[in-house]
mmCIF file with all atom_site columns, C-alpha atoms in Angstrom:
data_model
loop_
_atom_site.group_PDB
_atom_site.id
_atom_site.type_symbol
_atom_site.label_atom_id
_atom_site.label_alt_id
_atom_site.label_comp_id
_atom_site.label_asym_id
_atom_site.label_entity_id
_atom_site.label_seq_id
_atom_site.pdbx_PDB_ins_code
_atom_site.Cartn_x
_atom_site.Cartn_y
_atom_site.Cartn_z
_atom_site.occupancy
_atom_site.B_iso_or_equiv
_atom_site.pdbx_formal_charge
_atom_site.auth_seq_id
_atom_site.auth_comp_id
_atom_site.auth_asym_id
_atom_site.auth_atom_id
_atom_site.pdbx_PDB_model_num
ATOM 1   C CA . UNK A 1 1   ? 18.354  1.957   4.623   1.00 82.00 ? 1   UNK A CA 1
ATOM 2   C CA . UNK A 1 2   ? 14.622  1.489   5.031   1.00 86.00 ? 2   UNK A CA 1
ATOM 3   C CA . UNK A 1 3   ? 13.319  -1.961  4.187   1.00 92.00 ? 3   UNK A CA 1
ATOM 4   C CA . UNK A 1 4   ? 9.755   -3.015  3.406   1.00 96.00 ? 4   UNK A CA 1
ATOM 5   C CA . UNK A 1 5   ? 8.989   -6.730  3.427   1.00 97.00 ? 5   UNK A CA 1
ATOM 6   C CA . UNK A 1 6   ? 5.641   -8.035  2.203   1.00 97.00 ? 6   UNK A CA 1
ATOM 7   C CA . UNK A 1 7   ? 4.203   -11.417 3.112   1.00 98.00 ? 7   UNK A CA 1
ATOM 8   C CA . UNK A 1 8   ? 0.926   -13.290 2.999   1.00 98.00 ? 8   UNK A CA 1
ATOM 9   C CA . UNK A 1 9   ? 0.511   -13.833 -0.714  1.00 98.00 ? 9   UNK A CA 1
ATOM 10  C CA . UNK A 1 10  ? -0.313  -17.170 -2.244  1.00 98.00 ? 10  UNK A CA 1
ATOM 11  C CA . UNK A 1 11  ? -2.700  -19.175 -4.379  1.00 98.00 ? 11  UNK A CA 1
ATOM 12  C CA . UNK A 1 12  ? -6.400  -18.977 -3.534  1.00 98.00 ? 12  UNK A CA 1
ATOM 13  C CA . UNK A 1 13  ? -9.633  -19.897 -5.278  1.00 98.00 ? 13  UNK A CA 1
ATOM 14  C CA . UNK A 1 14  ? -12.028 -17.239 -6.447  1.00 98.00 ? 14  UNK A CA 1
ATOM 15  C CA . UNK A 1 15  ? -14.156 -16.068 -3.550  1.00 98.00 ? 15  UNK A CA 1
ATOM 16  C CA . UNK A 1 16  ? -11.439 -16.749 -1.039  1.00 98.00 ? 16  UNK A CA 1
ATOM 17  C CA . UNK A 1 17  ? -9.486  -14.401 1.232   1.00 98.00 ? 17  UNK A CA 1
ATOM 18  C CA . UNK A 1 18  ? -5.907  -13.442 1.933   1.00 98.00 ? 18  UNK A CA 1
ATOM 19  C CA . UNK A 1 19  ? -4.312  -10.968 4.309   1.00 98.00 ? 19  UNK A CA 1
ATOM 20  C CA . UNK A 1 20  ? -1.135  -9.269  3.191   1.00 98.00 ? 20  UNK A CA 1
ATOM 21  C CA . UNK A 1 21  ? 1.309   -7.812  5.649   1.00 98.00 ? 21  UNK A CA 1
ATOM 22  C CA . UNK A 1 22  ? 4.147   -5.344  5.158   1.00 98.00 ? 22  UNK A CA 1
ATOM 23  C CA . UNK A 1 23  ? 6.830   -5.068  7.816   1.00 97.00 ? 23  UNK A CA 1
ATOM 24  C CA . UNK A 1 24  ? 8.968   -1.938  7.862   1.00 95.00 ? 24  UNK A CA 1
ATOM 25  C CA . UNK A 1 25  ? 12.414  -1.438  9.333   1.00 93.00 ? 25  UNK A CA 1
ATOM 26  C CA . UNK A 1 26  ? 11.589  2.002   10.736  1.00 89.00 ? 26  UNK A CA 1
ATOM 27  C CA . UNK A 1 27  ? 8.885   3.718   12.738  1.00 91.00 ? 27  UNK A CA 1
ATOM 28  C CA . UNK A 1 28  ? 5.934   4.516   10.550  1.00 91.00 ? 28  UNK A CA 1
ATOM 29  C CA . UNK A 1 29  ? 3.944   6.801   12.865  1.00 90.00 ? 29  UNK A CA 1
ATOM 30  C CA . UNK A 1 30  ? 5.377   9.874   11.102  1.00 90.00 ? 30  UNK A CA 1
ATOM 31  C CA . UNK A 1 31  ? 4.591   8.610   7.612   1.00 93.00 ? 31  UNK A CA 1
ATOM 32  C CA . UNK A 1 32  ? 1.460   10.367  6.478   1.00 95.00 ? 32  UNK A CA 1
ATOM 33  C CA . UNK A 1 33  ? 0.368   7.948   3.787   1.00 96.00 ? 33  UNK A CA 1
ATOM 34  C CA . UNK A 1 34  ? 1.039   4.261   3.257   1.00 97.00 ? 34  UNK A CA 1
ATOM 35  C CA . UNK A 1 35  ? -0.063  2.454   0.127   1.00 97.00 ? 35  UNK A CA 1
ATOM 36  C CA . UNK A 1 36  ? -0.600  -0.907  -1.495  1.00 98.00 ? 36  UNK A CA 1
ATOM 37  C CA . UNK A 1 37  ? 0.040   -1.186  -5.212  1.00 98.00 ? 37  UNK A CA 1
ATOM 38  C CA . UNK A 1 38  ? -0.275  -4.155  -7.529  1.00 98.00 ? 38  UNK A CA 1
ATOM 39  C CA . UNK A 1 39  ? 1.065   -5.107  -10.927 1.00 98.00 ? 39  UNK A CA 1
ATOM 40  C CA . UNK A 1 40  ? -0.440  -7.776  -13.113 1.00 97.00 ? 40  UNK A CA 1
ATOM 41  C CA . UNK A 1 41  ? 1.520   -9.350  -15.993 1.00 92.00 ? 41  UNK A CA 1
ATOM 42  C CA . UNK A 1 42  ? 1.698   -6.991  -18.943 1.00 94.00 ? 42  UNK A CA 1
ATOM 43  C CA . UNK A 1 43  ? 0.005   -4.169  -17.064 1.00 96.00 ? 43  UNK A CA 1
ATOM 44  C CA . UNK A 1 44  ? 1.116   -1.010  -15.340 1.00 97.00 ? 44  UNK A CA 1
ATOM 45  C CA . UNK A 1 45  ? 1.468   -0.877  -11.599 1.00 97.00 ? 45  UNK A CA 1
ATOM 46  C CA . UNK A 1 46  ? -1.732  0.491   -10.076 1.00 98.00 ? 46  UNK A CA 1
ATOM 47  C CA . UNK A 1 47  ? -2.559  2.029   -6.742  1.00 98.00 ? 47  UNK A CA 1
ATOM 48  C CA . UNK A 1 48  ? -4.945  -0.250  -4.873  1.00 98.00 ? 48  UNK A CA 1
ATOM 49  C CA . UNK A 1 49  ? -5.418  1.311   -1.436  1.00 98.00 ? 49  UNK A CA 1
ATOM 50  C CA . UNK A 1 50  ? -4.089  4.071   0.779   1.00 98.00 ? 50  UNK A CA 1
ATOM 51  C CA . UNK A 1 51  ? -4.247  4.837   4.498   1.00 98.00 ? 51  UNK A CA 1
ATOM 52  C CA . UNK A 1 52  ? -3.205  8.041   6.195   1.00 97.00 ? 52  UNK A CA 1
ATOM 53  C CA . UNK A 1 53  ? -1.791  8.564   9.654   1.00 94.00 ? 53  UNK A CA 1
ATOM 54  C CA . UNK A 1 54  ? -5.220  9.839   10.641  1.00 94.00 ? 54  UNK A CA 1
ATOM 55  C CA . UNK A 1 55  ? -6.845  6.616   9.538   1.00 93.00 ? 55  UNK A CA 1
ATOM 56  C CA . UNK A 1 56  ? -8.482  7.839   6.348   1.00 97.00 ? 56  UNK A CA 1
ATOM 57  C CA . UNK A 1 57  ? -8.587  5.212   3.631   1.00 98.00 ? 57  UNK A CA 1
ATOM 58  C CA . UNK A 1 58  ? -9.168  5.168   -0.094  1.00 98.00 ? 58  UNK A CA 1
ATOM 59  C CA . UNK A 1 59  ? -9.492  2.384   -2.645  1.00 98.00 ? 59  UNK A CA 1
ATOM 60  C CA . UNK A 1 60  ? -9.498  1.858   -6.358  1.00 98.00 ? 60  UNK A CA 1
ATOM 61  C CA . UNK A 1 61  ? -13.071 1.244   -7.480  1.00 98.00 ? 61  UNK A CA 1
ATOM 62  C CA . UNK A 1 62  ? -12.426 -2.379  -8.445  1.00 98.00 ? 62  UNK A CA 1
ATOM 63  C CA . UNK A 1 63  ? -11.668 -3.403  -4.837  1.00 98.00 ? 63  UNK A CA 1
ATOM 64  C CA . UNK A 1 64  ? -14.074 -1.214  -2.880  1.00 98.00 ? 64  UNK A CA 1
ATOM 65  C CA . UNK A 1 65  ? -16.149 -3.277  -0.488  1.00 98.00 ? 65  UNK A CA 1
ATOM 66  C CA . UNK A 1 66  ? -13.778 -6.250  -0.756  1.00 98.00 ? 66  UNK A CA 1
ATOM 67  C CA . UNK A 1 67  ? -10.386 -5.006  0.434   1.00 98.00 ? 67  UNK A CA 1
ATOM 68  C CA . UNK A 1 68  ? -9.509  -3.274  3.704   1.00 98.00 ? 68  UNK A CA 1
ATOM 69  C CA . UNK A 1 69  ? -6.250  -1.456  4.321   1.00 98.00 ? 69  UNK A CA 1
ATOM 70  C CA . UNK A 1 70  ? -4.999  -0.858  7.851   1.00 98.00 ? 70  UNK A CA 1
ATOM 71  C CA . UNK A 1 71  ? -1.856  0.125   9.674   1.00 97.00 ? 71  UNK A CA 1
ATOM 72  C CA . UNK A 1 72  ? -0.439  -0.700  13.082  1.00 96.00 ? 72  UNK A CA 1
ATOM 73  C CA . UNK A 1 73  ? 2.019   2.032   13.947  1.00 95.00 ? 73  UNK A CA 1
ATOM 74  C CA . UNK A 1 74  ? 3.046   0.292   17.182  1.00 95.00 ? 74  UNK A CA 1
ATOM 75  C CA . UNK A 1 75  ? 4.170   -2.741  15.178  1.00 96.00 ? 75  UNK A CA 1
ATOM 76  C CA . UNK A 1 76  ? 5.374   -0.766  12.162  1.00 96.00 ? 76  UNK A CA 1
ATOM 77  C CA . UNK A 1 77  ? 3.168   -2.826  9.897   1.00 97.00 ? 77  UNK A CA 1
ATOM 78  C CA . UNK A 1 78  ? 0.780   -2.233  7.045   1.00 98.00 ? 78  UNK A CA 1
ATOM 79  C CA . UNK A 1 79  ? -1.970  -4.706  6.158   1.00 98.00 ? 79  UNK A CA 1
ATOM 80  C CA . UNK A 1 80  ? -4.328  -5.467  3.307   1.00 98.00 ? 80  UNK A CA 1
ATOM 81  C CA . UNK A 1 81  ? -7.271  -7.763  4.005   1.00 98.00 ? 81  UNK A CA 1
ATOM 82  C CA . UNK A 1 82  ? -8.581  -9.087  0.710   1.00 98.00 ? 82  UNK A CA 1
ATOM 83  C CA . UNK A 1 83  ? -11.973 -10.817 0.599   1.00 98.00 ? 83  UNK A CA 1
ATOM 84  C CA . UNK A 1 84  ? -14.106 -12.142 -2.244  1.00 98.00 ? 84  UNK A CA 1
ATOM 85  C CA . UNK A 1 85  ? -11.036 -12.425 -4.398  1.00 98.00 ? 85  UNK A CA 1
ATOM 86  C CA . UNK A 1 86  ? -11.404 -12.578 -8.166  1.00 98.00 ? 86  UNK A CA 1
ATOM 87  C CA . UNK A 1 87  ? -9.059  -13.838 -10.883 1.00 97.00 ? 87  UNK A CA 1
ATOM 88  C CA . UNK A 1 88  ? -8.651  -10.176 -11.923 1.00 97.00 ? 88  UNK A CA 1
ATOM 89  C CA . UNK A 1 89  ? -6.949  -9.563  -8.561  1.00 98.00 ? 89  UNK A CA 1
ATOM 90  C CA . UNK A 1 90  ? -4.031  -11.767 -9.603  1.00 98.00 ? 90  UNK A CA 1
ATOM 91  C CA . UNK A 1 91  ? -0.889  -9.644  -9.395  1.00 98.00 ? 91  UNK A CA 1
ATOM 92  C CA . UNK A 1 92  ? 2.248   -8.918  -7.442  1.00 98.00 ? 92  UNK A CA 1
ATOM 93  C CA . UNK A 1 93  ? 1.310   -6.679  -4.514  1.00 98.00 ? 93  UNK A CA 1
ATOM 94  C CA . UNK A 1 94  ? 3.718   -4.053  -3.197  1.00 98.00 ? 94  UNK A CA 1
ATOM 95  C CA . UNK A 1 95  ? 3.665   -1.811  -0.150  1.00 97.00 ? 95  UNK A CA 1
ATOM 96  C CA . UNK A 1 96  ? 4.911   1.716   -0.661  1.00 97.00 ? 96  UNK A CA 1
ATOM 97  C CA . UNK A 1 97  ? 5.408   5.116   0.861   1.00 96.00 ? 97  UNK A CA 1
ATOM 98  C CA . UNK A 1 98  ? 6.881   8.380   -0.346  1.00 95.00 ? 98  UNK A CA 1
ATOM 99  C CA . UNK A 1 99  ? 9.006   10.563  1.888   1.00 91.00 ? 99  UNK A CA 1
ATOM 100 C CA . UNK A 1 100 ? 11.606  13.235  1.377   1.00 90.00 ? 100 UNK A CA 1
ATOM 101 C CA . UNK A 1 101 ? 11.428  12.980  -2.416  1.00 93.00 ? 101 UNK A CA 1
ATOM 102 C CA . UNK A 1 102 ? 11.988  9.229   -2.396  1.00 93.00 ? 102 UNK A CA 1
ATOM 103 C CA . UNK A 1 103 ? 9.731   6.281   -3.143  1.00 95.00 ? 103 UNK A CA 1
ATOM 104 C CA . UNK A 1 104 ? 10.136  3.275   -0.867  1.00 96.00 ? 104 UNK A CA 1
ATOM 105 C CA . UNK A 1 105 ? 9.009   -0.124  -2.180  1.00 97.00 ? 105 UNK A CA 1
ATOM 106 C CA . UNK A 1 106 ? 8.972   -3.655  -0.934  1.00 96.00 ? 106 UNK A CA 1
ATOM 107 C CA . UNK A 1 107 ? 9.984   -6.623  -3.074  1.00 96.00 ? 107 UNK A CA 1
ATOM 108 C CA . UNK A 1 108 ? 6.372   -7.658  -3.603  1.00 97.00 ? 108 UNK A CA 1
ATOM 109 C CA . UNK A 1 109 ? 4.287   -10.715 -2.815  1.00 98.00 ? 109 UNK A CA 1
ATOM 110 C CA . UNK A 1 110 ? 2.493   -12.770 -5.452  1.00 98.00 ? 110 UNK A CA 1
ATOM 111 C CA . UNK A 1 111 ? -1.265  -13.221 -5.225  1.00 98.00 ? 111 UNK A CA 1
ATOM 112 C CA . UNK A 1 112 ? -2.829  -15.713 -7.620  1.00 98.00 ? 112 UNK A CA 1
ATOM 113 C CA . UNK A 1 113 ? -6.574  -16.248 -7.749  1.00 98.00 ? 113 UNK A CA 1
ATOM 114 C CA . UNK A 1 114 ? -7.814  -19.283 -9.626  1.00 97.00 ? 114 UNK A CA 1
ATOM 115 C CA . UNK A 1 115 ? -11.241 -19.468 -11.215 1.00 94.00 ? 115 UNK A CA 1
#
């Protein structure tokens, strides 16, 4: 069974930075798209950033210019560098990929940004 384990969350002041990491239990080089999602209290889970195997990236408008998604296929890891954090970024962050009609999720890591 594939496992995704996020780490790197925590409490940070507005304007600060965090780097999230997602470790996978399988090779990721064949996975076309890897994603970071987040879910704030009382809100739906939203797609934050994606990265393809070719290195193309995409971001939700609210994080463009502040967040950077990357992948290290040799280490089977996915990353999310988050800069200039805002209280609105407070949420549980999840790594995700979809393959063979199945969604794979990690357990999430909490990010809290204080004002």
